[in-house]
JSON list of C-alpha atoms in Angstrom, two decimals:
[
{"chain": "A", "resi": 1, "resn": "MET", "atom": "CA", "xyz": [49.74, 181.19, -111.67]},
{"chain": "A", "resi": 2, "resn": "ALA", "atom": "CA", "xyz": [50.79, 177.71, -112.14]},
{"chain": "A", "resi": 3, "resn": "GLU", "atom": "CA", "xyz": [47.56, 176.41, -110.54]},
{"chain": "A", "resi": 4, "resn": "THR", "atom": "CA", "xyz": [45.32, 178.56, -112.49]},
{"chain": "A", "resi": 5, "resn": "MET", "atom": "CA", "xyz": [46.89, 177.20, -115.88]},
{"chain": "A", "resi": 6, "resn": "LEU", "atom": "CA", "xyz": [45.59, 173.72, -115.06]},
{"chain": "A", "resi": 7, "resn": "LEU", "atom": "CA", "xyz": [42.10, 174.99, -115.19]},
{"chain": "A", "resi": 8, "resn": "PRO", "atom": "CA", "xyz": [40.23, 174.92, -118.72]},
{"chain": "A", "resi": 9, "resn": "PRO", "atom": "CA", "xyz": [39.91, 178.55, -120.30]},
{"chain": "A", "resi": 10, "resn": "VAL", "atom": "CA", "xyz": [36.32, 178.60, -119.46]},
{"chain": "A", "resi": 11, "resn": "LEU", "atom": "CA", "xyz": [36.90, 178.22, -115.71]},
{"chain": "A", "resi": 12, "resn": "ALA", "atom": "CA", "xyz": [40.24, 180.19, -115.58]},
{"chain": "A", "resi": 13, "resn": "SER", "atom": "CA", "xyz": [38.41, 183.31, -116.60]},
{"chain": "A", "resi": 14, "resn": "ASP", "atom": "CA", "xyz": [36.30, 183.11, -113.41]},
{"chain": "A", "resi": 15, "resn": "PRO", "atom": "CA", "xyz": [38.16, 184.49, -110.48]},
{"chain": "A", "resi": 16, "resn": "ARG", "atom": "CA", "xyz": [36.32, 182.09, -108.06]},
{"chain": "A", "resi": 17, "resn": "PHE", "atom": "CA", "xyz": [37.59, 179.05, -110.05]},
{"chain": "A", "resi": 18, "resn": "ARG", "atom": "CA", "xyz": [41.03, 180.61, -110.11]},
{"chain": "A", "resi": 19, "resn": "ALA", "atom": "CA", "xyz": [41.05, 180.80, -106.27]},
{"chain": "A", "resi": 20, "resn": "LEU", "atom": "CA", "xyz": [39.90, 177.33, -106.11]},
{"chain": "A", "resi": 21, "resn": "GLY", "atom": "CA", "xyz": [42.59, 176.12, -108.28]},
{"chain": "A", "resi": 22, "resn": "GLN", "atom": "CA", "xyz": [45.01, 177.79, -106.13]},
{"chain": "A", "resi": 23, "resn": "LEU", "atom": "CA", "xyz": [43.67, 176.25, -102.96]},
{"chain": "A", "resi": 24, "resn": "THR", "atom": "CA", "xyz": [43.69, 172.75, -104.66]},
{"chain": "A", "resi": 25, "resn": "GLY", "atom": "CA", "xyz": [47.34, 173.09, -105.51]},
{"chain": "A", "resi": 26, "resn": "ARG", "atom": "CA", "xyz": [48.35, 174.09, -101.88]},
{"chain": "A", "resi": 27, "resn": "ILE", "atom": "CA", "xyz": [46.28, 171.09, -100.53]},
{"chain": "A", "resi": 28, "resn": "SER", "atom": "CA", "xyz": [47.96, 168.62, -102.91]},
{"chain": "A", "resi": 29, "resn": "GLN", "atom": "CA", "xyz": [51.39, 169.69, -101.51]},
{"chain": "A", "resi": 30, "resn": "GLN", "atom": "CA", "xyz": [50.36, 168.87, -97.93]},
{"chain": "A", "resi": 31, "resn": "ASP", "atom": "CA", "xyz": [51.47, 165.79, -96.15]},
{"chain": "A", "resi": 32, "resn": "LEU", "atom": "CA", "xyz": [48.51, 163.65, -95.65]},
{"chain": "A", "resi": 33, "resn": "SER", "atom": "CA", "xyz": [50.06, 160.61, -94.04]},
{"chain": "A", "resi": 34, "resn": "PRO", "atom": "CA", "xyz": [48.92, 161.73, -90.44]},
{"chain": "A", "resi": 35, "resn": "LEU", "atom": "CA", "xyz": [45.43, 161.19, -91.77]},
{"chain": "A", "resi": 36, "resn": "LEU", "atom": "CA", "xyz": [45.97, 157.68, -92.64]},
{"chain": "A", "resi": 37, "resn": "VAL", "atom": "CA", "xyz": [45.17, 156.51, -89.06]},
{"chain": "A", "resi": 38, "resn": "TYR", "atom": "CA", "xyz": [44.37, 152.90, -89.96]},
{"chain": "A", "resi": 39, "resn": "LEU", "atom": "CA", "xyz": [48.02, 152.20, -90.99]},
{"chain": "A", "resi": 40, "resn": "VAL", "atom": "CA", "xyz": [48.59, 151.00, -87.48]},
{"chain": "A", "resi": 41, "resn": "ASP", "atom": "CA", "xyz": [52.32, 150.48, -87.96]},
{"chain": "A", "resi": 42, "resn": "GLN", "atom": "CA", "xyz": [52.80, 154.13, -89.03]},
{"chain": "A", "resi": 43, "resn": "VAL", "atom": "CA", "xyz": [50.25, 156.02, -87.00]},
{"chain": "A", "resi": 44, "resn": "ASN", "atom": "CA", "xyz": [51.50, 158.32, -84.28]},
{"chain": "A", "resi": 45, "resn": "THR", "atom": "CA", "xyz": [51.82, 156.87, -80.87]},
{"chain": "A", "resi": 46, "resn": "GLU", "atom": "CA", "xyz": [49.51, 159.37, -79.16]},
{"chain": "A", "resi": 47, "resn": "LEU", "atom": "CA", "xyz": [46.68, 158.17, -81.53]},
{"chain": "A", "resi": 48, "resn": "LEU", "atom": "CA", "xyz": [46.94, 154.39, -80.38]},
{"chain": "A", "resi": 49, "resn": "PRO", "atom": "CA", "xyz": [44.48, 154.87, -77.49]},
{"chain": "A", "resi": 50, "resn": "VAL", "atom": "CA", "xyz": [42.01, 156.41, -79.76]},
{"chain": "A", "resi": 51, "resn": "LEU", "atom": "CA", "xyz": [42.19, 153.40, -82.20]},
{"chain": "A", "resi": 52, "resn": "ALA", "atom": "CA", "xyz": [41.98, 151.03, -79.27]},
{"chain": "A", "resi": 53, "resn": "GLU", "atom": "CA", "xyz": [38.72, 152.73, -78.04]},
{"chain": "A", "resi": 54, "resn": "GLN", "atom": "CA", "xyz": [37.48, 152.41, -81.63]},
{"chain": "A", "resi": 55, "resn": "PHE", "atom": "CA", "xyz": [38.21, 148.87, -82.05]},
{"chain": "A", "resi": 56, "resn": "HIS", "atom": "CA", "xyz": [37.00, 147.87, -78.58]},
{"chain": "A", "resi": 57, "resn": "VAL", "atom": "CA", "xyz": [40.38, 146.59, -77.11]},
{"chain": "A", "resi": 58, "resn": "MET", "atom": "CA", "xyz": [40.63, 148.98, -74.11]},
{"chain": "A", "resi": 59, "resn": "GLY", "atom": "CA", "xyz": [40.68, 148.16, -70.65]},
{"chain": "A", "resi": 60, "resn": "ASP", "atom": "CA", "xyz": [40.15, 144.46, -69.73]},
{"chain": "A", "resi": 61, "resn": "GLU", "atom": "CA", "xyz": [39.81, 143.53, -73.37]},
{"chain": "A", "resi": 62, "resn": "GLY", "atom": "CA", "xyz": [43.53, 143.58, -73.73]},
{"chain": "A", "resi": 63, "resn": "TRP", "atom": "CA", "xyz": [44.90, 147.13, -73.48]},
{"chain": "A", "resi": 64, "resn": "LEU", "atom": "CA", "xyz": [45.79, 147.07, -69.82]},
{"chain": "A", "resi": 65, "resn": "LEU", "atom": "CA", "xyz": [47.92, 143.90, -70.48]},
{"chain": "A", "resi": 66, "resn": "ALA", "atom": "CA", "xyz": [49.83, 145.37, -73.31]},
{"chain": "A", "resi": 67, "resn": "GLY", "atom": "CA", "xyz": [53.28, 145.73, -72.03]},
{"chain": "A", "resi": 68, "resn": "ASP", "atom": "CA", "xyz": [54.78, 147.96, -74.75]},
{"chain": "A", "resi": 69, "resn": "GLU", "atom": "CA", "xyz": [53.91, 149.96, -77.88]},
{"chain": "A", "resi": 70, "resn": "ARG", "atom": "CA", "xyz": [54.64, 146.91, -80.11]},
{"chain": "A", "resi": 71, "resn": "GLN", "atom": "CA", "xyz": [51.97, 144.82, -78.31]},
{"chain": "A", "resi": 72, "resn": "GLN", "atom": "CA", "xyz": [49.56, 147.67, -78.32]},
{"chain": "A", "resi": 73, "resn": "ARG", "atom": "CA", "xyz": [49.84, 147.93, -82.29]},
{"chain": "A", "resi": 74, "resn": "ALA", "atom": "CA", "xyz": [49.55, 144.11, -82.69]},
{"chain": "A", "resi": 75, "resn": "LEU", "atom": "CA", "xyz": [46.39, 144.12, -80.52]},
{"chain": "A", "resi": 76, "resn": "ILE", "atom": "CA", "xyz": [44.75, 146.83, -82.62]},
{"chain": "A", "resi": 77, "resn": "LYS", "atom": "CA", "xyz": [45.77, 145.15, -85.82]},
{"chain": "A", "resi": 78, "resn": "ARG", "atom": "CA", "xyz": [44.12, 141.74, -84.50]},
{"chain": "A", "resi": 79, "resn": "ALA", "atom": "CA", "xyz": [41.04, 143.38, -82.90]},
{"chain": "A", "resi": 80, "resn": "ILE", "atom": "CA", "xyz": [38.60, 142.69, -85.71]},
{"chain": "A", "resi": 81, "resn": "GLU", "atom": "CA", "xyz": [39.46, 138.96, -85.89]},
{"chain": "A", "resi": 82, "resn": "LEU", "atom": "CA", "xyz": [39.54, 138.69, -82.28]},
{"chain": "A", "resi": 83, "resn": "HIS", "atom": "CA", "xyz": [35.93, 140.05, -81.93]},
{"chain": "A", "resi": 84, "resn": "ARG", "atom": "CA", "xyz": [34.82, 137.92, -84.91]},
{"chain": "A", "resi": 85, "resn": "TYR", "atom": "CA", "xyz": [35.87, 134.77, -82.87]},
{"chain": "A", "resi": 86, "resn": "LYS", "atom": "CA", "xyz": [35.06, 136.15, -79.45]},
{"chain": "A", "resi": 87, "resn": "GLY", "atom": "CA", "xyz": [33.41, 133.40, -77.33]},
{"chain": "A", "resi": 88, "resn": "THR", "atom": "CA", "xyz": [35.82, 130.56, -78.44]},
{"chain": "A", "resi": 89, "resn": "LEU", "atom": "CA", "xyz": [38.72, 129.03, -76.88]},
{"chain": "A", "resi": 90, "resn": "TRP", "atom": "CA", "xyz": [40.79, 129.98, -79.95]},
{"chain": "A", "resi": 91, "resn": "ALA", "atom": "CA", "xyz": [40.13, 133.76, -79.05]},
{"chain": "A", "resi": 92, "resn": "VAL", "atom": "CA", "xyz": [41.45, 133.10, -75.57]},
{"chain": "A", "resi": 93, "resn": "GLN", "atom": "CA", "xyz": [44.58, 131.52, -76.71]},
{"chain": "A", "resi": 94, "resn": "GLU", "atom": "CA", "xyz": [45.10, 134.21, -79.61]},
{"chain": "A", "resi": 95, "resn": "VAL", "atom": "CA", "xyz": [44.60, 137.30, -77.44]},
{"chain": "A", "resi": 96, "resn": "PHE", "atom": "CA", "xyz": [47.36, 136.05, -75.02]},
{"chain": "A", "resi": 97, "resn": "ARG", "atom": "CA", "xyz": [49.67, 135.20, -77.88]},
{"chain": "A", "resi": 98, "resn": "VAL", "atom": "CA", "xyz": [49.38, 138.75, -79.16]},
{"chain": "A", "resi": 99, "resn": "LEU", "atom": "CA", "xyz": [50.05, 140.06, -75.60]},
{"chain": "A", "resi": 100, "resn": "GLY", "atom": "CA", "xyz": [53.20, 137.96, -75.36]},
{"chain": "A", "resi": 101, "resn": "ILE", "atom": "CA", "xyz": [51.76, 135.46, -72.72]},
{"chain": "A", "resi": 102, "resn": "ASP", "atom": "CA", "xyz": [52.15, 131.86, -73.21]},
{"chain": "A", "resi": 103, "resn": "ALA", "atom": "CA", "xyz": [48.86, 129.96, -72.65]},
{"chain": "A", "resi": 104, "resn": "GLU", "atom": "CA", "xyz": [48.56, 126.22, -72.12]},
{"chain": "A", "resi": 105, "resn": "LEU", "atom": "CA", "xyz": [44.85, 125.39, -72.46]},
{"chain": "A", "resi": 106, "resn": "LEU", "atom": "CA", "xyz": [43.47, 121.91, -71.90]},
{"chain": "A", "resi": 107, "resn": "GLU", "atom": "CA", "xyz": [39.85, 121.25, -72.46]},
{"chain": "A", "resi": 108, "resn": "TRP", "atom": "CA", "xyz": [37.89, 118.86, -70.20]},
{"chain": "A", "resi": 109, "resn": "TRP", "atom": "CA", "xyz": [38.19, 115.94, -72.52]},
{"chain": "A", "resi": 110, "resn": "GLN", "atom": "CA", "xyz": [41.94, 116.41, -73.02]},
{"chain": "A", "resi": 111, "resn": "GLN", "atom": "CA", "xyz": [42.57, 116.14, -69.19]},
{"chain": "A", "resi": 112, "resn": "GLN", "atom": "CA", "xyz": [43.85, 113.12, -67.40]},
{"chain": "A", "resi": 113, "resn": "PRO", "atom": "CA", "xyz": [41.54, 112.06, -65.66]},
{"chain": "A", "resi": 114, "resn": "GLU", "atom": "CA", "xyz": [38.76, 113.50, -67.80]},
{"chain": "A", "resi": 115, "resn": "GLY", "atom": "CA", "xyz": [37.23, 116.76, -66.40]},
{"chain": "A", "resi": 116, "resn": "VAL", "atom": "CA", "xyz": [33.71, 118.05, -66.08]},
{"chain": "A", "resi": 117, "resn": "PRO", "atom": "CA", "xyz": [32.16, 118.84, -69.53]},
{"chain": "A", "resi": 118, "resn": "TYR", "atom": "CA", "xyz": [32.34, 122.51, -70.72]},
{"chain": "A", "resi": 119, "resn": "THR", "atom": "CA", "xyz": [35.32, 123.27, -68.47]},
{"chain": "A", "resi": 120, "resn": "PHE", "atom": "CA", "xyz": [38.92, 123.83, -69.29]},
{"chain": "A", "resi": 121, "resn": "SER", "atom": "CA", "xyz": [42.32, 124.32, -67.36]},
{"chain": "A", "resi": 122, "resn": "LEU", "atom": "CA", "xyz": [44.35, 127.36, -68.34]},
{"chain": "A", "resi": 123, "resn": "LYS", "atom": "CA", "xyz": [47.97, 128.17, -67.36]},
{"chain": "A", "resi": 124, "resn": "LEU", "atom": "CA", "xyz": [49.37, 131.60, -68.25]},
{"chain": "A", "resi": 125, "resn": "TRP", "atom": "CA", "xyz": [53.06, 132.21, -68.14]},
{"chain": "A", "resi": 126, "resn": "ALA", "atom": "CA", "xyz": [53.37, 136.04, -67.70]},
{"chain": "A", "resi": 127, "resn": "ASN", "atom": "CA", "xyz": [56.82, 136.85, -69.03]},
{"chain": "A", "resi": 128, "resn": "ASP", "atom": "CA", "xyz": [57.02, 139.26, -71.84]},
{"chain": "A", "resi": 129, "resn": "ASN", "atom": "CA", "xyz": [54.45, 141.81, -70.46]},
{"chain": "A", "resi": 130, "resn": "TRP", "atom": "CA", "xyz": [56.45, 142.31, -67.41]},
{"chain": "A", "resi": 131, "resn": "GLN", "atom": "CA", "xyz": [57.51, 145.93, -66.71]},
{"chain": "A", "resi": 132, "resn": "ASP", "atom": "CA", "xyz": [60.33, 146.99, -64.47]},
{"chain": "A", "resi": 133, "resn": "LYS", "atom": "CA", "xyz": [58.30, 149.12, -62.21]},
{"chain": "A", "resi": 134, "resn": "ASN", "atom": "CA", "xyz": [55.89, 146.39, -61.37]},
{"chain": "A", "resi": 135, "resn": "PRO", "atom": "CA", "xyz": [56.34, 143.08, -59.77]},
{"chain": "A", "resi": 136, "resn": "LEU", "atom": "CA", "xyz": [56.51, 140.11, -62.04]},
{"chain": "A", "resi": 137, "resn": "LEU", "atom": "CA", "xyz": [53.46, 138.37, -60.36]},
{"chain": "A", "resi": 138, "resn": "SER", "atom": "CA", "xyz": [50.90, 140.06, -58.32]},
{"chain": "A", "resi": 139, "resn": "ALA", "atom": "CA", "xyz": [47.26, 140.05, -57.39]},
{"chain": "A", "resi": 140, "resn": "GLU", "atom": "CA", "xyz": [46.63, 142.87, -59.82]},
{"chain": "A", "resi": 141, "resn": "LEU", "atom": "CA", "xyz": [48.11, 141.01, -62.69]},
{"chain": "A", "resi": 142, "resn": "TYR", "atom": "CA", "xyz": [46.08, 137.85, -61.77]},
{"chain": "A", "resi": 143, "resn": "HIS", "atom": "CA", "xyz": [42.83, 140.00, -61.70]},
{"chain": "A", "resi": 144, "resn": "ARG", "atom": "CA", "xyz": [43.61, 141.38, -65.08]},
{"chain": "A", "resi": 145, "resn": "LEU", "atom": "CA", "xyz": [44.31, 138.08, -66.70]},
{"chain": "A", "resi": 146, "resn": "LYS", "atom": "CA", "xyz": [41.08, 136.64, -65.28]},
{"chain": "A", "resi": 147, "resn": "CYS", "atom": "CA", "xyz": [39.12, 139.53, -66.54]},
{"chain": "A", "resi": 148, "resn": "MET", "atom": "CA", "xyz": [40.84, 139.06, -70.01]},
{"chain": "A", "resi": 149, "resn": "VAL", "atom": "CA", "xyz": [39.89, 135.39, -69.91]},
{"chain": "A", "resi": 150, "resn": "ASP", "atom": "CA", "xyz": [36.27, 136.24, -69.04]},
{"chain": "A", "resi": 151, "resn": "GLU", "atom": "CA", "xyz": [36.02, 138.61, -71.92]},
{"chain": "A", "resi": 152, "resn": "ALA", "atom": "CA", "xyz": [37.22, 136.05, -74.61]},
{"chain": "A", "resi": 153, "resn": "LYS", "atom": "CA", "xyz": [35.88, 132.60, -73.36]},
{"chain": "A", "resi": 154, "resn": "PRO", "atom": "CA", "xyz": [32.54, 130.86, -74.28]},
{"chain": "A", "resi": 155, "resn": "VAL", "atom": "CA", "xyz": [30.07, 131.97, -71.64]},
{"chain": "A", "resi": 156, "resn": "ARG", "atom": "CA", "xyz": [28.95, 128.54, -70.91]},
{"chain": "A", "resi": 157, "resn": "CYS", "atom": "CA", "xyz": [32.48, 127.38, -69.84]},
{"chain": "A", "resi": 158, "resn": "SER", "atom": "CA", "xyz": [34.05, 127.50, -66.33]},
{"chain": "A", "resi": 159, "resn": "TYR", "atom": "CA", "xyz": [37.69, 127.15, -65.94]},
{"chain": "A", "resi": 160, "resn": "ALA", "atom": "CA", "xyz": [40.67, 126.74, -63.51]},
{"chain": "A", "resi": 161, "resn": "LEU", "atom": "CA", "xyz": [43.33, 129.46, -63.89]},
{"chain": "A", "resi": 162, "resn": "HIS", "atom": "CA", "xyz": [47.07, 129.17, -62.94]},
{"chain": "A", "resi": 163, "resn": "VAL", "atom": "CA", "xyz": [49.44, 132.10, -63.41]},
{"chain": "A", "resi": 164, "resn": "GLY", "atom": "CA", "xyz": [53.26, 131.67, -63.22]},
{"chain": "A", "resi": 165, "resn": "ALA", "atom": "CA", "xyz": [56.46, 132.98, -64.70]},
{"chain": "A", "resi": 166, "resn": "ARG", "atom": "CA", "xyz": [58.90, 130.82, -66.66]},
{"chain": "A", "resi": 167, "resn": "PHE", "atom": "CA", "xyz": [62.61, 131.52, -67.42]},
{"chain": "A", "resi": 168, "resn": "ASP", "atom": "CA", "xyz": [64.41, 129.90, -70.23]},
{"chain": "A", "resi": 169, "resn": "GLN", "atom": "CA", "xyz": [67.81, 131.34, -69.66]},
{"chain": "A", "resi": 170, "resn": "GLY", "atom": "CA", "xyz": [70.40, 130.20, -66.99]},
{"chain": "A", "resi": 171, "resn": "VAL", "atom": "CA", "xyz": [70.28, 131.43, -63.50]},
{"chain": "A", "resi": 172, "resn": "TYR", "atom": "CA", "xyz": [73.45, 133.03, -62.25]},
{"chain": "A", "resi": 173, "resn": "LEU", "atom": "CA", "xyz": [74.05, 133.26, -58.46]},
{"chain": "A", "resi": 174, "resn": "ALA", "atom": "CA", "xyz": [76.71, 135.48, -56.76]},
{"chain": "A", "resi": 175, "resn": "SER", "atom": "CA", "xyz": [77.74, 135.37, -53.24]},
{"chain": "A", "resi": 176, "resn": "ALA", "atom": "CA", "xyz": [80.40, 136.99, -50.99]},
{"chain": "A", "resi": 177, "resn": "GLY", "atom": "CA", "xyz": [81.85, 135.53, -47.82]},
{"chain": "A", "resi": 178, "resn": "GLN", "atom": "CA", "xyz": [84.41, 136.01, -45.21]},
{"chain": "A", "resi": 179, "resn": "VAL", "atom": "CA", "xyz": [86.33, 133.06, -43.96]},
{"chain": "A", "resi": 180, "resn": "ARG", "atom": "CA", "xyz": [88.12, 132.95, -40.64]},
{"chain": "A", "resi": 181, "resn": "ALA", "atom": "CA", "xyz": [90.25, 130.13, -39.30]},
{"chain": "A", "resi": 182, "resn": "ILE", "atom": "CA", "xyz": [91.66, 129.47, -35.72]},
{"chain": "A", "resi": 183, "resn": "ARG", "atom": "CA", "xyz": [94.75, 127.41, -35.52]},
{"chain": "A", "resi": 184, "resn": "ARG", "atom": "CA", "xyz": [95.78, 125.81, -32.13]},
{"chain": "A", "resi": 185, "resn": "THR", "atom": "CA", "xyz": [99.46, 125.16, -31.69]},
{"chain": "A", "resi": 186, "resn": "ASP", "atom": "CA", "xyz": [101.15, 123.45, -28.80]},
{"chain": "A", "resi": 187, "resn": "GLY", "atom": "CA", "xyz": [103.97, 125.30, -27.34]},
{"chain": "A", "resi": 188, "resn": "HIS", "atom": "CA", "xyz": [106.69, 124.48, -24.72]},
{"chain": "A", "resi": 189, "resn": "CYS", "atom": "CA", "xyz": [108.14, 127.35, -22.55]},
{"chain": "A", "resi": 190, "resn": "LEU", "atom": "CA", "xyz": [111.95, 127.10, -22.26]},
{"chain": "A", "resi": 191, "resn": "PRO", "atom": "CA", "xyz": [113.66, 129.08, -19.49]},
{"chain": "A", "resi": 192, "resn": "VAL", "atom": "CA", "xyz": [115.90, 131.84, -20.50]},
{"chain": "A", "resi": 193, "resn": "PRO", "atom": "CA", "xyz": [119.38, 131.05, -19.32]},
{"chain": "A", "resi": 194, "resn": "ALA", "atom": "CA", "xyz": [120.69, 133.59, -16.73]},
{"chain": "A", "resi": 195, "resn": "LYS", "atom": "CA", "xyz": [123.69, 135.73, -17.76]},
{"chain": "A", "resi": 196, "resn": "PRO", "atom": "CA", "xyz": [126.40, 135.34, -15.22]},
{"chain": "A", "resi": 197, "resn": "ILE", "atom": "CA", "xyz": [127.40, 138.60, -13.30]},
{"chain": "A", "resi": 198, "resn": "PHE", "atom": "CA", "xyz": [131.07, 139.17, -12.37]},
{"chain": "A", "resi": 199, "resn": "GLN", "atom": "CA", "xyz": [131.35, 141.83, -9.74]},
{"chain": "A", "resi": 200, "resn": "PRO", "atom": "CA", "xyz": [133.03, 142.05, -6.41]},
{"chain": "A", "resi": 201, "resn": "ALA", "atom": "CA", "xyz": [130.80, 141.66, -3.40]},
{"chain": "A", "resi": 202, "resn": "GLN", "atom": "CA", "xyz": [131.46, 143.88, -0.40]},
{"chain": "A", "resi": 203, "resn": "LEU", "atom": "CA", "xyz": [130.16, 142.78, 3.10]},
{"chain": "A", "resi": 204, "resn": "ALA", "atom": "CA", "xyz": [129.79, 144.70, 6.14]},
{"chain": "A", "resi": 205, "resn": "SER", "atom": "CA", "xyz": [128.46, 143.50, 9.61]},
{"chain": "A", "resi": 206, "resn": "ALA", "atom": "CA", "xyz": [127.93, 145.14, 12.99]},
{"chain": "A", "resi": 207, "resn": "GLY", "atom": "CA", "xyz": [127.76, 143.21, 16.34]},
{"chain": "A", "resi": 208, "resn": "ARG", "atom": "CA", "xyz": [127.06, 143.77, 20.04]},
{"chain": "A", "resi": 209, "resn": "ALA", "atom": "CA", "xyz": [128.42, 141.22, 22.59]},
{"chain": "A", "resi": 210, "resn": "ARG", "atom": "CA", "xyz": [126.16, 140.22, 25.63]},
{"chain": "A", "resi": 211, "resn": "ALA", "atom": "CA", "xyz": [127.20, 137.90, 28.42]},
{"chain": "A", "resi": 212, "resn": "VAL", "atom": "CA", "xyz": [125.02, 135.98, 30.88]},
{"chain": "A", "resi": 213, "resn": "LEU", "atom": "CA", "xyz": [126.52, 135.06, 34.11]},
{"chain": "A", "resi": 214, "resn": "ARG", "atom": "CA", "xyz": [124.98, 132.28, 36.20]},
{"chain": "A", "resi": 215, "resn": "LEU", "atom": "CA", "xyz": [125.77, 132.15, 40.00]},
{"chain": "A", "resi": 216, "resn": "SER", "atom": "CA", "xyz": [124.87, 129.26, 42.08]},
{"chain": "A", "resi": 217, "resn": "MET", "atom": "CA", "xyz": [123.07, 130.31, 45.35]},
{"chain": "A", "resi": 218, "resn": "GLU", "atom": "CA", "xyz": [123.38, 127.00, 47.22]},
{"chain": "A", "resi": 219, "resn": "GLY", "atom": "CA", "xyz": [124.88, 127.30, 50.64]}
]
């Protein structure tokens, strides 16, 4: 009845409008925040791929290089500006910044010695997008980075790409070992003194006498 009292008397007398008033009251009590899908920081995680498809950042346009949900949301929020400046070297640097990949870009006139016109050199340090289940550097990662550059760079430009990983923290090493030593010592053997034995000795003997007689046979 509370909803029908909001209607003017002329409409409240009509049962159709009373039903409409009740329906309107129920709708106003619903949580409509899930419908606000363009509030990228608040939208449910399962809707992020749908938004990425809508804003054309799926696949090699950045989605495959997004290492976590934070980077995925950042990529969607920057999608319009990235497409606005697509085909510029700024877009190359910006998309990698969003994805947590440090990019060092030198145009041909910045190189020493000066390079070929309409070329650039690009070094990418893939650190923040590393996932525990994948190697830090791999042929697949290199291929994805190259495809991302091809999507964003000016069409007329060619480039040299170098991919690496950089660590700013200290490196700790641990090792375990077993040490054995051999010691050689000269030794002198000393005879053990014999202990004298005091005991009477008893001797016994037996003999047999034999005699040899020599006779002269001379006549």
